[in-house]
Coordinates of C-alpha atoms in Angstrom, one line a residue:
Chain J
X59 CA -24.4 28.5 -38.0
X60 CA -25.4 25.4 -40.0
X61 CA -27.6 22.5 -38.2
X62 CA -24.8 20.3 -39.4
X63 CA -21.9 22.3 -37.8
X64 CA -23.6 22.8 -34.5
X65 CA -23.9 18.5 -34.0
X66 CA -20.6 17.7 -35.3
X67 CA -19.1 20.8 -32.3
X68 CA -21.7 18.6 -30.0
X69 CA -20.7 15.6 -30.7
X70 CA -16.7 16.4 -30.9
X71 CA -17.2 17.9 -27.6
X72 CA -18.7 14.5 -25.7
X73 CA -15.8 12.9 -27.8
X74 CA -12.8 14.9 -26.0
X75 CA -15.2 15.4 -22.6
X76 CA -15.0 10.7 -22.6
X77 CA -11.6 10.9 -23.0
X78 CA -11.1 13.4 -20.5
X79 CA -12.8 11.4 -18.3
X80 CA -11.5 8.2 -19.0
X81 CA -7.5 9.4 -18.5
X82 CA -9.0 10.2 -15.4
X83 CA -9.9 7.2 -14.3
X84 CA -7.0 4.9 -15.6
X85 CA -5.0 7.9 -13.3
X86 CA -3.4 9.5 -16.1
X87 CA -4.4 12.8 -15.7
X88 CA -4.7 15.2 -12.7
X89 CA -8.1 16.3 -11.9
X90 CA -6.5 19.6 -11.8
X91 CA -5.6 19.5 -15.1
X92 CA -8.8 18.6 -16.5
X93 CA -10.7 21.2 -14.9
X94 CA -9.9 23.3 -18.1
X95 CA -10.8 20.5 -21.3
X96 CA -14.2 20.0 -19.0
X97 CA -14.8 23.9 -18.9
X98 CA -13.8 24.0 -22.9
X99 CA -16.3 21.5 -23.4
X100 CA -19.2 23.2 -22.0
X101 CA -18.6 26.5 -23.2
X102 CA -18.5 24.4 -26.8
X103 CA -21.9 22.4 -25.8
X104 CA -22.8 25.4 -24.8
X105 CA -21.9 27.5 -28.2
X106 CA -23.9 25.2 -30.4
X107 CA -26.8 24.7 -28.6
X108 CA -27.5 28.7 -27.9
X109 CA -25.9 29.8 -31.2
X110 CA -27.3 33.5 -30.2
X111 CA -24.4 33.9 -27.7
X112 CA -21.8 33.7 -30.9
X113 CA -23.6 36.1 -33.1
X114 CA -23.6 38.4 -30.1
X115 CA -20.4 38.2 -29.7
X116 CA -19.8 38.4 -33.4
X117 CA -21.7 41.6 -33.6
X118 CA -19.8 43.1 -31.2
X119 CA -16.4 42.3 -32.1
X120 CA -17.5 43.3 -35.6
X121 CA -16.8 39.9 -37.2
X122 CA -19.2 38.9 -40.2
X123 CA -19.8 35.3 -39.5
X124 CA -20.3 33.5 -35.7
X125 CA -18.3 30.7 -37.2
X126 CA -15.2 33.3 -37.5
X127 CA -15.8 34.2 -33.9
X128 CA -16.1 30.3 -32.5
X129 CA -12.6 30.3 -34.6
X130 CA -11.3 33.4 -33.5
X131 CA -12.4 32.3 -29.9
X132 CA -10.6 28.4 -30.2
X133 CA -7.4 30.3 -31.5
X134 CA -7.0 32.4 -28.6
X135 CA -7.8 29.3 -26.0
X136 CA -4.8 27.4 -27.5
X137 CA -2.9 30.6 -27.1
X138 CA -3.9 31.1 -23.5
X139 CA -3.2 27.2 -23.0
X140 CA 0.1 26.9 -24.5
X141 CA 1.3 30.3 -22.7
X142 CA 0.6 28.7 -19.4
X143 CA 2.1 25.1 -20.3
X144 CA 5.7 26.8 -21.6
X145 CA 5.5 28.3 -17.8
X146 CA 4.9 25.0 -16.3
X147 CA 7.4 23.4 -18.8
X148 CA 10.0 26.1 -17.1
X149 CA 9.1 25.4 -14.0
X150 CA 9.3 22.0 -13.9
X151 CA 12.9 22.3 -15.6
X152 CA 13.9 24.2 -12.4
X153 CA 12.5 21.2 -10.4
X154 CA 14.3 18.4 -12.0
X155 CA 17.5 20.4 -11.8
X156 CA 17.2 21.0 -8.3
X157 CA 16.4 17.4 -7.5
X158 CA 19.5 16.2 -10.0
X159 CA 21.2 18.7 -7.8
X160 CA 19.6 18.0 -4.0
X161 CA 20.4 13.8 -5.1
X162 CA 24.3 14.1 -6.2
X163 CA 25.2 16.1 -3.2
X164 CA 23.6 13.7 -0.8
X165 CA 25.3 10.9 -2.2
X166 CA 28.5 12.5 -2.0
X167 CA 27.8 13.5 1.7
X168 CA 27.1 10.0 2.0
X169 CA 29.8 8.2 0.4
X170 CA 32.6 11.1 2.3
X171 CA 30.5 10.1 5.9
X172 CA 31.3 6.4 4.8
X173 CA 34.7 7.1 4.0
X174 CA 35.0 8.7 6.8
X175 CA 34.0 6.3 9.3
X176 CA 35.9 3.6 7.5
X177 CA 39.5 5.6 8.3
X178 CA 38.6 5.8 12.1
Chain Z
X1131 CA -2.5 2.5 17.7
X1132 CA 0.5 4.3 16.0
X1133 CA 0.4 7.4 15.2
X1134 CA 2.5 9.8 13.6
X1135 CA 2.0 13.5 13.4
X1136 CA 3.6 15.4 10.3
X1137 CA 4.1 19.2 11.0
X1138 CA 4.6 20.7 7.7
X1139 CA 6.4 23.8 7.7
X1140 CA 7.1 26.8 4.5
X1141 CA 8.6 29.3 5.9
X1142 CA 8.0 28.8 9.7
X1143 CA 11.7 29.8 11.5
X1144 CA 10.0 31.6 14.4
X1145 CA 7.1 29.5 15.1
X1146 CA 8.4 25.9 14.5
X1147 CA 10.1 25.6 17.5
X1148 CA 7.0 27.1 19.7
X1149 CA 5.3 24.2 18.0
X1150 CA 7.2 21.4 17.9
X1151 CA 7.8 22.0 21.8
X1152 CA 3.9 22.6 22.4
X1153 CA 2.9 18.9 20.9
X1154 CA 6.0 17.4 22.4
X1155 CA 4.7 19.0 26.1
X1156 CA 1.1 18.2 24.9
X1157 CA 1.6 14.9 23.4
X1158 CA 4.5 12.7 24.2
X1159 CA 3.4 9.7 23.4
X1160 CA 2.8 10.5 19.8
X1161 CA 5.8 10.2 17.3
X1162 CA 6.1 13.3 15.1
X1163 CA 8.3 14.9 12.3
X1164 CA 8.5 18.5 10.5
X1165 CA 8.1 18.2 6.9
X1166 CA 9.7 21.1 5.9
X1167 CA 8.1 22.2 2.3
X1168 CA 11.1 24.0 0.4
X1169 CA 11.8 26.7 3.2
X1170 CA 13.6 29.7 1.7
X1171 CA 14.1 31.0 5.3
X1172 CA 16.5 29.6 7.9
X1173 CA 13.6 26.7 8.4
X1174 CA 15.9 23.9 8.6
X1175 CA 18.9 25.3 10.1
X1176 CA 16.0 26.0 13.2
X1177 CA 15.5 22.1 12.8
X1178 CA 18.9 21.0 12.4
X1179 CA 19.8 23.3 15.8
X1180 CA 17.0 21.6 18.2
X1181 CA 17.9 18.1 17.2
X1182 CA 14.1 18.1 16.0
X1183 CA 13.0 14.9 13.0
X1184 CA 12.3 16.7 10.2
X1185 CA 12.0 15.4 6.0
X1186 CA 13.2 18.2 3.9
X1187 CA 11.6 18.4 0.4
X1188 CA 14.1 19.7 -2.2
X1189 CA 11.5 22.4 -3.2
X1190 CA 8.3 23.9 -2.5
X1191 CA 5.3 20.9 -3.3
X1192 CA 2.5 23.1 -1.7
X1193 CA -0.2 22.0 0.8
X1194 CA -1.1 19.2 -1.1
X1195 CA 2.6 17.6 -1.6
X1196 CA 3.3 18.2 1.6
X1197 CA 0.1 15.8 2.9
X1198 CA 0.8 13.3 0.7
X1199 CA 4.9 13.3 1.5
X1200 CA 3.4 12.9 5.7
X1201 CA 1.2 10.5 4.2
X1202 CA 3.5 8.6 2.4
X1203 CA 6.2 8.1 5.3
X1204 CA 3.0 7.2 7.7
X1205 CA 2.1 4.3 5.5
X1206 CA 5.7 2.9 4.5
X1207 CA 6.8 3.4 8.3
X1208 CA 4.0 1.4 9.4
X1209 CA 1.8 3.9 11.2
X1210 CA -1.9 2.9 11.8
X1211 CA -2.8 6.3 11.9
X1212 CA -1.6 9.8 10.9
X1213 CA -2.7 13.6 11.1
X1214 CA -1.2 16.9 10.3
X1215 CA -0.6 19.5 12.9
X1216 CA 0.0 22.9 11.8
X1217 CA 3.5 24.3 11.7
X1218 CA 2.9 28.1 12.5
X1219 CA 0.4 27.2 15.8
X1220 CA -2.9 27.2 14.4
X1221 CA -3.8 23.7 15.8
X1222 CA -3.8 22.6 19.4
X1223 CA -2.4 19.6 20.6
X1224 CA -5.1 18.6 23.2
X1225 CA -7.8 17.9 20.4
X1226 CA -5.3 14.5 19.3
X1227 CA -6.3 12.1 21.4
X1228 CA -10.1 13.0 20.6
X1229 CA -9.4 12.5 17.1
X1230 CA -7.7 9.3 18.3
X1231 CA -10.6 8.5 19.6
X1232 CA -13.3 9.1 17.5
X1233 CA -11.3 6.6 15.1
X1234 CA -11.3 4.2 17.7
X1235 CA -14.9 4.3 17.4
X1236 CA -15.4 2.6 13.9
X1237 CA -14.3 5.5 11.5
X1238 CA -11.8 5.7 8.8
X1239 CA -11.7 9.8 8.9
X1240 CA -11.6 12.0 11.9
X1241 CA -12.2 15.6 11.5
X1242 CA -11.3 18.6 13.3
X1243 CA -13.9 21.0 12.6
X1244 CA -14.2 24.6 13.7
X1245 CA -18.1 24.8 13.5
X1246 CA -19.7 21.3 14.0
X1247 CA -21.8 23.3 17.1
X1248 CA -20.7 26.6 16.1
X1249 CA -21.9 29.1 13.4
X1250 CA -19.7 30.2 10.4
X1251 CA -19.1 34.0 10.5
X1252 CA -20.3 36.2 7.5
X1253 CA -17.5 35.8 5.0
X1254 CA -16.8 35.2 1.2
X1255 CA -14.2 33.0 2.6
X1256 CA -17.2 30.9 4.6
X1257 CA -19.5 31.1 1.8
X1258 CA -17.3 29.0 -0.7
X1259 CA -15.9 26.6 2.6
X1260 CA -20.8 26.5 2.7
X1261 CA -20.9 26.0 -1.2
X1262 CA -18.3 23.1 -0.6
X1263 CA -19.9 21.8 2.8
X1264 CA -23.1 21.6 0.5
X1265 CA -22.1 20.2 -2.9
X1266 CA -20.4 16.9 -0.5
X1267 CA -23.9 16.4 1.4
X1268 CA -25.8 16.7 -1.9
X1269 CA -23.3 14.0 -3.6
X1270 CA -22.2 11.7 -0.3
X1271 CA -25.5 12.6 2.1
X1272 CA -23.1 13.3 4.7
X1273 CA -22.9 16.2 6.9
X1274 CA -18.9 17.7 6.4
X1275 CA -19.1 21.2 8.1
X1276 CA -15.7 21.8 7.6
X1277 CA -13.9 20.9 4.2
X1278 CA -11.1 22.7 4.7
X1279 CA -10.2 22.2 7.8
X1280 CA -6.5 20.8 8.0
X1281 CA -7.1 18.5 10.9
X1282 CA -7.9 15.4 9.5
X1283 CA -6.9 12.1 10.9
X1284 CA -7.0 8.9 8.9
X1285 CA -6.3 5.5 9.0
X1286 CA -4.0 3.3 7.0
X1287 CA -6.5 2.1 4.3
X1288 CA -6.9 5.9 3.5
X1289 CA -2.9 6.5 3.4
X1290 CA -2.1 4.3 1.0
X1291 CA -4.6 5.9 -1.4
X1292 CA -3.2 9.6 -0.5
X1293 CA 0.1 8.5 -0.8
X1294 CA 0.0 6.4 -3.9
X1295 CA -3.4 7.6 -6.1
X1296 CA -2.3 10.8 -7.8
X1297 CA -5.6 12.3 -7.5
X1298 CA -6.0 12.0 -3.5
X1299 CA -4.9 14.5 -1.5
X1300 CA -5.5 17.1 1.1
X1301 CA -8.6 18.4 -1.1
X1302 CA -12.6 17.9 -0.1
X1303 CA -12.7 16.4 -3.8
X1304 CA -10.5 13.5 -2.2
X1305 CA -12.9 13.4 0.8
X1306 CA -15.7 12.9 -1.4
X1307 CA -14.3 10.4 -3.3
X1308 CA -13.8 8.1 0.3
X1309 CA -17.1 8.5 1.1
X1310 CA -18.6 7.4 -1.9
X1311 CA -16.3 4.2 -2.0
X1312 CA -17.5 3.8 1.7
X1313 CA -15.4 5.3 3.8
X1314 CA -16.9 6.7 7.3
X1315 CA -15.9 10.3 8.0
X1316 CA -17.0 11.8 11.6
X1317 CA -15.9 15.4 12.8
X1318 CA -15.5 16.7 16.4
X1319 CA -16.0 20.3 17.3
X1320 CA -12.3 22.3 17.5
X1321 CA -11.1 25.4 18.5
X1322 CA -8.2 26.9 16.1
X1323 CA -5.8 29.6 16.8
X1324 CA -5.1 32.3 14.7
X1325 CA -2.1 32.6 12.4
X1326 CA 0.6 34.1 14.2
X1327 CA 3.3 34.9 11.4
X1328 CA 3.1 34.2 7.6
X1329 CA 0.2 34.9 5.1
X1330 CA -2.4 32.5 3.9
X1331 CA -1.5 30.7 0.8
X1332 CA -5.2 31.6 -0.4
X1333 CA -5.3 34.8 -2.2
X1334 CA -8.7 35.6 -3.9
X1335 CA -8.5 34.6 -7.5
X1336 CA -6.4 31.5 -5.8
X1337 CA -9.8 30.9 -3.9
X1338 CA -12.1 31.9 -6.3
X1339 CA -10.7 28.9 -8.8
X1340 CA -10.1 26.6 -6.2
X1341 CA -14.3 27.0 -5.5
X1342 CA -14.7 25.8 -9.1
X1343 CA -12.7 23.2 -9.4
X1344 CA -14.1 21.8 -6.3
X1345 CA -17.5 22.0 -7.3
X1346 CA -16.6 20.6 -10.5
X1347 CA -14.7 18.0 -9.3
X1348 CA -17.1 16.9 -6.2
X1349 CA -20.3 17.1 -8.5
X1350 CA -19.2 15.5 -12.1
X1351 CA -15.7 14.0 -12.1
X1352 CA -15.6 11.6 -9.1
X1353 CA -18.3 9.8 -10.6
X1354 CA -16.4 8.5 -13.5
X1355 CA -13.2 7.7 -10.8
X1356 CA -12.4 4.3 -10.3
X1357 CA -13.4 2.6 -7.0
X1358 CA -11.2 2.2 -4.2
X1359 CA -11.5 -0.3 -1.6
X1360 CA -12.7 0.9 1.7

């Protein structure tokens, strides 16, 4: 891993970990959900600083170059983070159609109660 | 001082009654209502029957929703103050007016607390509720024996952040966050009950990520939060 490589993950890293930080604090973003950028971040930080933990993992996955496995490795992050956002896009779906659901019935029971009272 | 205690309830067809009866024997004075939290069980029909107040949520929020819908209806209903009491009986209704009174005293936060003067058993479940206890004294430099203890009593400047600030709520990260803006948290010593019926929400990856997030969130992030004012 090139010098040049490991301060331009370094510095991109402090670049997403500000912004991270500063949707948190104009209340854009949940501090749930920013558990996993921060995490990302630090394992990045921590990738280019001790480049010996990707040529481990290189070596063991058989993969020639630690900059295939940092790849390799940012792929399958994506993957895991997209997988779990199209099940929170689902769920949320569900939500707002029960709440479309749980609002026109009330106002129907509402309007029939008021109807109601009005023919007494 | 008004106060209103929210009872939430998931799930809770056999206890909620027991419960809502025991704070109403207990506790009079005190206005109340059941949050019910999405029940999937014959929850509300139970609170329909009794003629009990009750807020139904059109689906399940979880424990944190559910604080901030009690908290919510506190602060737009003009409570001063306002406290969750557990829907399946793990709370008792004596410890109210203590907490009532410990506010009374100057503080913005009353805790119940299950071991202020009493030891944590020899658990992995008291371990992380330690690793949380410590990460809030080393950031705040006050003592919080109990961060997840789901007695908490607060007053209305604290409402309107849990009910309006999207990241307040019923976690010790939100604690911490009060304190540091100068908010004055006290605990008294409690006795809890065990569960009854039901299982805990907390499974153990479920606790195991909730540890991290906490100690993330309590050591790094609320530094960069915006200040409230307390």
């Amino acid at each position: 891993m090139s010098v040049t490589l490991r301060v331009i993950l370094i510095i991109a890293s402090l670049l997403a970990l500000f912004y991270v930080l500063r949707k948190i604090r104009q209340s854009k973003m949940n501090i749930v959900d920013s558990i996993f950028w921060i995490v990302l971040v630090a394992v990045f930080i921590l990738l280019a600083v001790f480049p010996q933990i990707a040529y481990f993992f290189a070596n063991l996955a058989g993969i020639q170059t630690p900059i295939n496995f940092i790849l390799l490795f940012i792929i399958a992050m994506l993957f895991i983070k997209v997988f779990l956002m199209t099940i929170r896009i689902s769920q949320q779906d569900e939500k707002i159609k029960k709440l479309a659901q749980r609002i026109a019935i009330d106002e129907y029971e509402e309007r029939k109660d008021k109807t109601d009272d009005e023919e007494q | 001082m008004k106060l209103l205690v929210f009872i939430p309830a998931y799930n809770e067809e056999l206890n909620i009654v027991k419960t809502v009866q025991n704070l109403q024997k207990h506790c009079p004075e005190y206005d109340y209502v059941v949050i019910n939290d999405g029940s999937t069980d014959g929850t509300e029909q139970v609170l329909k029957e009794n003629g009990f107040n009750y807020i139904s949520l059109p689906f399940n929020l979880g424990l944190d929703g559910v604080f901030q819908t009690g908290n919510l209806y506190a602060y737009t209903h003009g409570y001063d103050l306002c406290v969750p009491f557990d829907g399946d009986g793990q709370h008792n209704a004596e410890y109210l007016p203590l907490l009532v009174k410990k506010i009374e005293e100057g503080y913005d936060i009353a805790i119940g607390s299950r071991f202020l003067t009493k030891k944590k058993h020899r658990s992995l479940r008291m371990a992380g509720s330690s690793l949380i206890s410590f990460c809030f004294r080393l950031v705040t430099r006050v003592r919080f024996t109990d961060p997840t203890s789901g007695m908490r009593m607060v007053t209305r400047k604290i409402m309107k952040h849990i009910a309006y600030d999207q990241n307040s709520g019923a976690e010790p990260d939100s604690w911490a966050y009060f304190v540091l803006n100068g908010a004055k948290l006290a605990e008294i010593q409690v006795e809890m009950n065990e569960r009854e019926q039901g299982t805990s929400y907390f499974t153990l990856p479920r606790s195991i990520f909730f540890m991290l997030r906490m100690c993330i969130s309590i050591l790094f992030i609320q530094f960069f939060r915006k200040g409230g004012d307390f």
